């Protein structure tokens, strides 16, 4: 089981944590919602919870709750710029379908 983070995403996270002045990494998980059933949730984490599964890649800790791990195992967190837009992209090998609006996915 593994979660990885690209160099571009690691640079973005590291810069943002430095700007915030606190944080241990990012927390990645899934929630039930949307057209296809599941959506990614990503937030900056200030502490590691006892139940968190911790992955470290490119100098950044990615914290995942055990319930979400089954859905996102093998995912790479990337940060992309397309034209004027920028944001995180989830490259999840378990994803089978994504809704038209791009908000949710199915495995």
mmCIF file of N, CA and C in Angstrom:
data_model
loop_
_atom_site.group_PDB
_atom_site.id
_atom_site.type_symbol
_atom_site.label_atom_id
_atom_site.label_comp_id
_atom_site.label_asym_id
_atom_site.label_seq_id
_atom_site.Cartn_x
_atom_site.Cartn_y
_atom_site.Cartn_z
ATOM 1 N N UNK A 1 0.847 -1.181 0.000
ATOM 2 C CA UNK A 1 0.000 0.000 0.000
ATOM 3 C C UNK A 1 0.888 1.238 0.000
ATOM 4 N N UNK A 2 0.552 2.167 -0.887
ATOM 5 C CA UNK A 2 1.384 3.373 -0.969
ATOM 6 C C UNK A 2 0.611 4.526 -1.590
ATOM 7 N N UNK A 3 0.933 5.699 -1.125
ATOM 8 C CA UNK A 3 0.459 6.954 -1.701
ATOM 9 C C UNK A 3 1.718 7.749 -2.009
ATOM 10 N N UNK A 4 1.798 8.340 -3.208
ATOM 11 C CA UNK A 4 2.982 9.126 -3.551
ATOM 12 C C UNK A 4 2.573 10.551 -3.898
ATOM 13 N N UNK A 5 3.564 11.413 -3.936
ATOM 14 C CA UNK A 5 3.324 12.818 -4.242
ATOM 15 C C UNK A 5 4.396 13.265 -5.237
ATOM 16 N N UNK A 6 3.976 13.932 -6.292
ATOM 17 C CA UNK A 6 4.921 14.369 -7.322
ATOM 18 C C UNK A 6 5.804 15.501 -6.783
ATOM 19 N N UNK A 7 6.900 15.760 -7.500
ATOM 20 C CA UNK A 7 7.782 16.858 -7.100
ATOM 21 C C UNK A 7 7.043 18.190 -7.139
ATOM 22 N N UNK A 8 6.205 18.390 -8.157
ATOM 23 C CA UNK A 8 5.449 19.649 -8.271
ATOM 24 C C UNK A 8 4.496 19.822 -7.093
ATOM 25 N N UNK A 9 3.796 18.750 -6.720
ATOM 26 C CA UNK A 9 2.878 18.826 -5.576
ATOM 27 C C UNK A 9 3.647 19.033 -4.279
ATOM 28 N N UNK A 10 4.784 18.365 -4.139
ATOM 29 C CA UNK A 10 5.593 18.517 -2.923
ATOM 30 C C UNK A 10 6.087 19.952 -2.784
ATOM 31 N N UNK A 11 6.520 20.565 -3.887
ATOM 32 C CA UNK A 11 6.966 21.970 -3.837
ATOM 33 C C UNK A 11 5.823 22.872 -3.391
ATOM 34 N N UNK A 12 4.632 22.655 -3.965
ATOM 35 C CA UNK A 12 3.470 23.481 -3.627
ATOM 36 C C UNK A 12 3.109 23.320 -2.142
ATOM 37 N N UNK A 13 3.051 22.092 -1.665
ATOM 38 C CA UNK A 13 2.693 21.832 -0.262
ATOM 39 C C UNK A 13 3.730 22.446 0.671
ATOM 40 N N UNK A 14 5.008 22.240 0.378
ATOM 41 C CA UNK A 14 6.086 22.773 1.220
ATOM 42 C C UNK A 14 6.022 24.296 1.293
ATOM 43 N N UNK A 15 5.800 24.940 0.151
ATOM 44 C CA UNK A 15 5.682 26.402 0.110
ATOM 45 C C UNK A 15 4.494 26.878 0.944
ATOM 46 N N UNK A 16 3.352 26.195 0.789
ATOM 47 C CA UNK A 16 2.144 26.624 1.494
ATOM 48 C C UNK A 16 2.283 26.427 3.006
ATOM 49 N N UNK A 17 2.872 25.310 3.427
ATOM 50 C CA UNK A 17 3.074 25.071 4.864
ATOM 51 C C UNK A 17 4.003 26.134 5.444
ATOM 52 N N UNK A 18 5.046 26.491 4.701
ATOM 53 C CA UNK A 18 5.970 27.538 5.168
ATOM 54 C C UNK A 18 5.238 28.868 5.295
ATOM 55 N N UNK A 19 4.368 29.168 4.345
ATOM 56 C CA UNK A 19 3.597 30.409 4.370
ATOM 57 C C UNK A 19 2.610 30.415 5.548
ATOM 58 N N UNK A 20 1.998 29.258 5.834
ATOM 59 C CA UNK A 20 1.062 29.131 6.957
ATOM 60 C C UNK A 20 1.784 29.256 8.287
ATOM 61 N N UNK A 21 3.041 28.800 8.316
ATOM 62 C CA UNK A 21 3.805 28.842 9.550
ATOM 63 C C UNK A 21 3.612 27.636 10.444
ATOM 64 N N UNK A 22 2.829 26.670 9.996
ATOM 65 C CA UNK A 22 2.620 25.432 10.751
ATOM 66 C C UNK A 22 2.099 24.353 9.822
ATOM 67 N N UNK A 23 2.214 23.104 10.274
ATOM 68 C CA UNK A 23 1.705 21.978 9.498
ATOM 69 C C UNK A 23 2.718 20.855 9.410
ATOM 70 N N UNK A 24 2.193 19.622 9.360
ATOM 71 C CA UNK A 24 3.062 18.444 9.254
ATOM 72 C C UNK A 24 2.972 17.785 7.886
ATOM 73 N N UNK A 25 1.994 18.201 7.065
ATOM 74 C CA UNK A 25 1.807 17.605 5.750
ATOM 75 C C UNK A 25 0.386 17.809 5.277
ATOM 76 N N UNK A 26 -0.072 16.890 4.430
ATOM 77 C CA UNK A 26 -1.443 16.961 3.922
ATOM 78 C C UNK A 26 -2.194 15.695 4.299
ATOM 79 N N UNK A 27 -3.489 15.857 4.502
ATOM 80 C CA UNK A 27 -4.371 14.731 4.805
ATOM 81 C C UNK A 27 -5.216 14.461 3.565
ATOM 82 N N UNK A 28 -5.130 13.237 3.065
ATOM 83 C CA UNK A 28 -5.854 12.824 1.864
ATOM 84 C C UNK A 28 -6.853 11.747 2.239
ATOM 85 N N UNK A 29 -8.076 11.883 1.750
ATOM 86 C CA UNK A 29 -9.101 10.887 2.038
ATOM 87 C C UNK A 29 -10.202 10.945 1.000
ATOM 88 N N UNK A 30 -11.262 10.190 1.243
ATOM 89 C CA UNK A 30 -12.431 10.220 0.374
ATOM 90 C C UNK A 30 -13.673 10.425 1.215
ATOM 91 N N UNK A 31 -14.705 10.974 0.588
ATOM 92 C CA UNK A 31 -16.003 11.123 1.240
ATOM 93 C C UNK A 31 -17.071 10.685 0.253
ATOM 94 N N UNK A 32 -18.211 10.269 0.768
ATOM 95 C CA UNK A 32 -19.321 9.840 -0.069
ATOM 96 C C UNK A 32 -20.094 11.071 -0.515
ATOM 97 N N UNK A 33 -20.167 11.257 -1.850
ATOM 98 C CA UNK A 33 -20.852 12.438 -2.383
ATOM 99 C C UNK A 33 -20.901 12.362 -3.905
ATOM 100 N N UNK A 34 -21.596 13.296 -4.509
ATOM 101 C CA UNK A 34 -21.556 13.482 -5.955
ATOM 102 C C UNK A 34 -22.288 12.447 -6.775
ATOM 103 N N UNK A 35 -22.145 12.581 -8.088
ATOM 104 C CA UNK A 35 -22.842 11.737 -9.060
ATOM 105 C C UNK A 35 -22.342 10.299 -9.040
ATOM 106 N N UNK A 36 -21.033 10.125 -8.867
ATOM 107 C CA UNK A 36 -20.440 8.791 -8.968
ATOM 108 C C UNK A 36 -20.215 8.114 -7.623
ATOM 109 N N UNK A 37 -20.422 8.819 -6.535
ATOM 110 C CA UNK A 37 -20.380 8.184 -5.228
ATOM 111 C C UNK A 37 -19.277 8.599 -4.287
ATOM 112 N N UNK A 38 -18.056 8.872 -4.789
ATOM 113 C CA UNK A 38 -16.938 9.223 -3.924
ATOM 114 C C UNK A 38 -16.262 10.486 -4.428
ATOM 115 N N UNK A 39 -15.724 11.273 -3.511
ATOM 116 C CA UNK A 39 -14.963 12.464 -3.878
ATOM 117 C C UNK A 39 -13.715 12.521 -3.007
ATOM 118 N N UNK A 40 -12.656 13.065 -3.570
ATOM 119 C CA UNK A 40 -11.422 13.229 -2.806
ATOM 120 C C UNK A 40 -11.570 14.397 -1.844
ATOM 121 N N UNK A 41 -10.936 14.283 -0.696
ATOM 122 C CA UNK A 41 -10.841 15.426 0.203
ATOM 123 C C UNK A 41 -9.366 15.587 0.562
ATOM 124 N N UNK A 42 -8.919 16.820 0.528
ATOM 125 C CA UNK A 42 -7.520 17.131 0.773
ATOM 126 C C UNK A 42 -7.467 18.362 1.651
ATOM 127 N N UNK A 43 -6.688 18.295 2.721
ATOM 128 C CA UNK A 43 -6.536 19.437 3.605
ATOM 129 C C UNK A 43 -5.148 19.407 4.222
ATOM 130 N N UNK A 44 -4.691 20.549 4.659
ATOM 131 C CA UNK A 44 -3.403 20.618 5.337
ATOM 132 C C UNK A 44 -3.589 20.115 6.758
ATOM 133 N N UNK A 45 -2.621 19.334 7.233
ATOM 134 C CA UNK A 45 -2.715 18.729 8.563
ATOM 135 C C UNK A 45 -1.706 19.374 9.509
ATOM 136 N N UNK A 46 -2.178 19.707 10.692
ATOM 137 C CA UNK A 46 -1.308 20.307 11.699
ATOM 138 C C UNK A 46 -0.761 19.275 12.681
ATOM 139 N N UNK A 47 -1.386 18.098 12.724
ATOM 140 C CA UNK A 47 -0.892 17.036 13.599
ATOM 141 C C UNK A 47 -1.262 15.678 13.017
ATOM 142 N N UNK A 48 -0.524 14.672 13.436
ATOM 143 C CA UNK A 48 -0.766 13.302 12.983
ATOM 144 C C UNK A 48 -1.651 12.610 14.013
ATOM 145 N N UNK A 49 -2.804 12.108 13.552
ATOM 146 C CA UNK A 49 -3.719 11.393 14.445
ATOM 147 C C UNK A 49 -3.209 9.965 14.649
ATOM 148 N N UNK A 50 -3.522 9.361 15.787
ATOM 149 C CA UNK A 50 -3.029 8.005 16.076
ATOM 150 C C UNK A 50 -3.429 6.980 15.013
ATOM 151 N N UNK A 51 -4.598 7.146 14.407
ATOM 152 C CA UNK A 51 -5.072 6.171 13.416
ATOM 153 C C UNK A 51 -4.548 6.430 12.001
ATOM 154 N N UNK A 52 -3.904 7.559 11.771
ATOM 155 C CA UNK A 52 -3.409 7.896 10.435
ATOM 156 C C UNK A 52 -2.357 6.910 9.940
ATOM 157 N N UNK A 53 -2.450 6.584 8.655
ATOM 158 C CA UNK A 53 -1.391 5.850 7.969
ATOM 159 C C UNK A 53 -0.551 6.935 7.302
ATOM 160 N N UNK A 54 0.755 6.951 7.558
ATOM 161 C CA UNK A 54 1.620 8.038 7.104
ATOM 162 C C UNK A 54 2.535 7.556 5.986
ATOM 163 N N UNK A 55 2.499 8.284 4.866
ATOM 164 C CA UNK A 55 3.400 8.043 3.745
ATOM 165 C C UNK A 55 4.258 9.290 3.595
ATOM 166 N N UNK A 56 5.516 9.115 3.245
ATOM 167 C CA UNK A 56 6.374 10.279 3.011
ATOM 168 C C UNK A 56 7.033 10.117 1.657
ATOM 169 N N UNK A 57 6.923 11.161 0.827
ATOM 170 C CA UNK A 57 7.494 11.133 -0.506
ATOM 171 C C UNK A 57 7.927 12.549 -0.864
ATOM 172 N N UNK A 58 9.074 12.692 -1.457
ATOM 173 C CA UNK A 58 9.609 14.002 -1.833
ATOM 174 C C UNK A 58 9.611 14.983 -0.667
ATOM 175 N N UNK A 59 9.860 14.465 0.545
ATOM 176 C CA UNK A 59 9.970 15.315 1.727
ATOM 177 C C UNK A 59 8.653 15.779 2.326
ATOM 178 N N UNK A 60 7.526 15.241 1.843
ATOM 179 C CA UNK A 60 6.212 15.658 2.343
ATOM 180 C C UNK A 60 5.474 14.449 2.906
ATOM 181 N N UNK A 61 4.857 14.630 4.076
ATOM 182 C CA UNK A 61 4.047 13.568 4.675
ATOM 183 C C UNK A 61 2.616 13.651 4.127
ATOM 184 N N UNK A 62 2.096 12.492 3.719
ATOM 185 C CA UNK A 62 0.700 12.371 3.290
ATOM 186 C C UNK A 62 0.028 11.464 4.308
ATOM 187 N N UNK A 63 -0.979 11.998 5.003
ATOM 188 C CA UNK A 63 -1.691 11.265 6.048
ATOM 189 C C UNK A 63 -3.014 10.758 5.492
ATOM 190 N N UNK A 64 -3.295 9.482 5.730
ATOM 191 C CA UNK A 64 -4.512 8.871 5.192
ATOM 192 C C UNK A 64 -5.207 8.107 6.306
ATOM 193 N N UNK A 65 -6.533 8.277 6.412
ATOM 194 C CA UNK A 65 -7.268 7.485 7.389
ATOM 195 C C UNK A 65 -7.436 6.069 6.821
ATOM 196 N N UNK A 66 -7.424 5.056 7.673
ATOM 197 C CA UNK A 66 -7.477 3.666 7.198
ATOM 198 C C UNK A 66 -8.686 3.332 6.328
ATOM 199 N N UNK A 67 -9.835 3.954 6.582
ATOM 200 C CA UNK A 67 -11.037 3.667 5.789
ATOM 201 C C UNK A 67 -10.882 4.141 4.344
ATOM 202 N N UNK A 68 -10.201 5.257 4.145
ATOM 203 C CA UNK A 68 -10.015 5.803 2.791
ATOM 204 C C UNK A 68 -8.951 5.051 2.000
ATOM 205 N N UNK A 69 -8.016 4.437 2.703
ATOM 206 C CA UNK A 69 -6.865 3.841 2.032
ATOM 207 C C UNK A 69 -7.253 2.807 0.981
ATOM 208 N N UNK A 70 -8.276 2.017 1.226
ATOM 209 C CA UNK A 70 -8.704 1.001 0.260
ATOM 210 C C UNK A 70 -9.110 1.622 -1.078
ATOM 211 N N UNK A 71 -9.642 2.838 -1.048
ATOM 212 C CA UNK A 71 -10.100 3.502 -2.267
ATOM 213 C C UNK A 71 -8.985 4.241 -2.996
ATOM 214 N N UNK A 72 -7.946 4.633 -2.286
ATOM 215 C CA UNK A 72 -6.916 5.488 -2.893
ATOM 216 C C UNK A 72 -5.520 4.868 -2.895
ATOM 217 N N UNK A 73 -5.422 3.594 -2.530
ATOM 218 C CA UNK A 73 -4.124 2.929 -2.543
ATOM 219 C C UNK A 73 -3.509 3.013 -3.939
ATOM 220 N N UNK A 74 -2.263 3.426 -4.014
ATOM 221 C CA UNK A 74 -1.572 3.554 -5.293
ATOM 222 C C UNK A 74 -1.711 4.917 -5.947
ATOM 223 N N UNK A 75 -2.452 5.821 -5.327
ATOM 224 C CA UNK A 75 -2.701 7.150 -5.899
ATOM 225 C C UNK A 75 -1.445 8.016 -5.838
ATOM 226 N N UNK A 76 -1.237 8.796 -6.899
ATOM 227 C CA UNK A 76 -0.197 9.817 -6.872
ATOM 228 C C UNK A 76 -0.894 11.173 -6.837
ATOM 229 N N UNK A 77 -0.494 11.997 -5.895
ATOM 230 C CA UNK A 77 -0.999 13.360 -5.779
ATOM 231 C C UNK A 77 -0.080 14.250 -6.607
ATOM 232 N N UNK A 78 -0.648 14.956 -7.570
ATOM 233 C CA UNK A 78 0.133 15.817 -8.458
ATOM 234 C C UNK A 78 -0.424 17.233 -8.370
ATOM 235 N N UNK A 79 0.369 18.218 -8.783
ATOM 236 C CA UNK A 79 -0.080 19.606 -8.844
ATOM 237 C C UNK A 79 0.177 20.089 -10.257
ATOM 238 N N UNK A 80 -0.889 20.513 -10.953
ATOM 239 C CA UNK A 80 -0.753 20.873 -12.362
ATOM 240 C C UNK A 80 -1.260 22.282 -12.632
ATOM 241 N N UNK A 81 -0.679 22.884 -13.659
ATOM 242 C CA UNK A 81 -1.138 24.184 -14.164
ATOM 243 C C UNK A 81 -1.584 23.974 -15.600
ATOM 244 N N UNK A 82 -2.807 24.381 -15.886
ATOM 245 C CA UNK A 82 -3.354 24.293 -17.242
ATOM 246 C C UNK A 82 -3.946 25.651 -17.574
ATOM 247 N N UNK A 83 -3.242 26.401 -18.408
ATOM 248 C CA UNK A 83 -3.685 27.752 -18.718
ATOM 249 C C UNK A 83 -3.645 28.608 -17.470
ATOM 250 N N UNK A 84 -4.779 29.220 -17.135
ATOM 251 C CA UNK A 84 -4.862 30.064 -15.946
ATOM 252 C C UNK A 84 -5.231 29.280 -14.689
ATOM 253 N N UNK A 85 -5.565 28.001 -14.862
ATOM 254 C CA UNK A 85 -5.993 27.183 -13.728
ATOM 255 C C UNK A 85 -4.840 26.364 -13.173
ATOM 256 N N UNK A 86 -4.874 26.159 -11.881
ATOM 257 C CA UNK A 86 -3.905 25.284 -11.240
ATOM 258 C C UNK A 86 -4.590 24.571 -10.094
ATOM 259 N N UNK A 87 -4.097 23.378 -9.787
ATOM 260 C CA UNK A 87 -4.678 22.650 -8.673
ATOM 261 C C UNK A 87 -4.128 21.245 -8.574
ATOM 262 N N UNK A 88 -4.579 20.550 -7.548
ATOM 263 C CA UNK A 88 -4.139 19.186 -7.329
ATOM 264 C C UNK A 88 -4.890 18.243 -8.256
ATOM 265 N N UNK A 89 -4.178 17.217 -8.714
ATOM 266 C CA UNK A 89 -4.773 16.171 -9.544
ATOM 267 C C UNK A 89 -4.466 14.840 -8.865
ATOM 268 N N UNK A 90 -5.469 13.979 -8.834
ATOM 269 C CA UNK A 90 -5.340 12.675 -8.204
ATOM 270 C C UNK A 90 -5.228 11.617 -9.293
ATOM 271 N N UNK A 91 -4.070 10.986 -9.408
ATOM 272 C CA UNK A 91 -3.860 9.919 -10.380
ATOM 273 C C UNK A 91 -4.048 8.593 -9.645
ATOM 274 N N UNK A 92 -5.299 8.107 -9.676
ATOM 275 C CA UNK A 92 -5.698 6.934 -8.900
ATOM 276 C C UNK A 92 -5.906 5.740 -9.830
ATOM 277 N N UNK A 93 -5.067 4.695 -9.717
ATOM 278 C CA UNK A 93 -5.212 3.531 -10.587
ATOM 279 C C UNK A 93 -6.484 2.723 -10.318
ATOM 280 N N UNK A 94 -7.142 2.952 -9.183
ATOM 281 C CA UNK A 94 -8.375 2.233 -8.836
ATOM 282 C C UNK A 94 -9.625 2.868 -9.440
ATOM 283 N N UNK A 95 -9.497 4.091 -9.939
ATOM 284 C CA UNK A 95 -10.638 4.827 -10.473
ATOM 285 C C UNK A 95 -11.140 4.155 -11.752
ATOM 286 N N UNK A 96 -12.430 3.854 -11.788
ATOM 287 C CA UNK A 96 -13.035 3.211 -12.963
ATOM 288 C C UNK A 96 -13.869 4.188 -13.790
ATOM 289 N N UNK A 97 -14.385 5.201 -13.113
ATOM 290 C CA UNK A 97 -15.268 6.144 -13.789
ATOM 291 C C UNK A 97 -15.238 7.452 -13.032
ATOM 292 N N UNK A 98 -15.470 8.537 -13.760
ATOM 293 C CA UNK A 98 -15.506 9.867 -13.149
ATOM 294 C C UNK A 98 -16.754 10.565 -13.685
ATOM 295 N N UNK A 99 -17.430 11.311 -12.854
ATOM 296 C CA UNK A 99 -18.639 11.996 -13.313
ATOM 297 C C UNK A 99 -18.257 13.119 -14.282
ATOM 298 N N UNK A 100 -19.208 13.563 -15.043
ATOM 299 C CA UNK A 100 -18.967 14.592 -16.062
ATOM 300 C C UNK A 100 -18.443 15.900 -15.507
ATOM 301 N N UNK A 101 -18.844 16.255 -14.314
ATOM 302 C CA UNK A 101 -18.400 17.509 -13.728
ATOM 303 C C UNK A 101 -17.012 17.390 -13.100
ATOM 304 N N UNK A 102 -16.508 16.157 -12.952
ATOM 305 C CA UNK A 102 -15.177 15.944 -12.405
ATOM 306 C C UNK A 102 -15.086 15.996 -10.898
ATOM 307 N N UNK A 103 -16.220 16.107 -10.230
ATOM 308 C CA UNK A 103 -16.227 16.220 -8.766
ATOM 309 C C UNK A 103 -16.144 14.889 -8.045
ATOM 310 N N UNK A 104 -16.627 13.808 -8.657
ATOM 311 C CA UNK A 104 -16.653 12.538 -7.958
ATOM 312 C C UNK A 104 -16.179 11.405 -8.871
ATOM 313 N N UNK A 105 -15.926 10.253 -8.253
ATOM 314 C CA UNK A 105 -15.417 9.116 -9.001
ATOM 315 C C UNK A 105 -15.988 7.823 -8.436
ATOM 316 N N UNK A 106 -15.749 6.739 -9.173
ATOM 317 C CA UNK A 106 -16.218 5.409 -8.758
ATOM 318 C C UNK A 106 -15.065 4.436 -8.948
ATOM 319 N N UNK A 107 -14.989 3.429 -8.067
ATOM 320 C CA UNK A 107 -13.942 2.419 -8.234
ATOM 321 C C UNK A 107 -14.550 1.080 -8.583
#
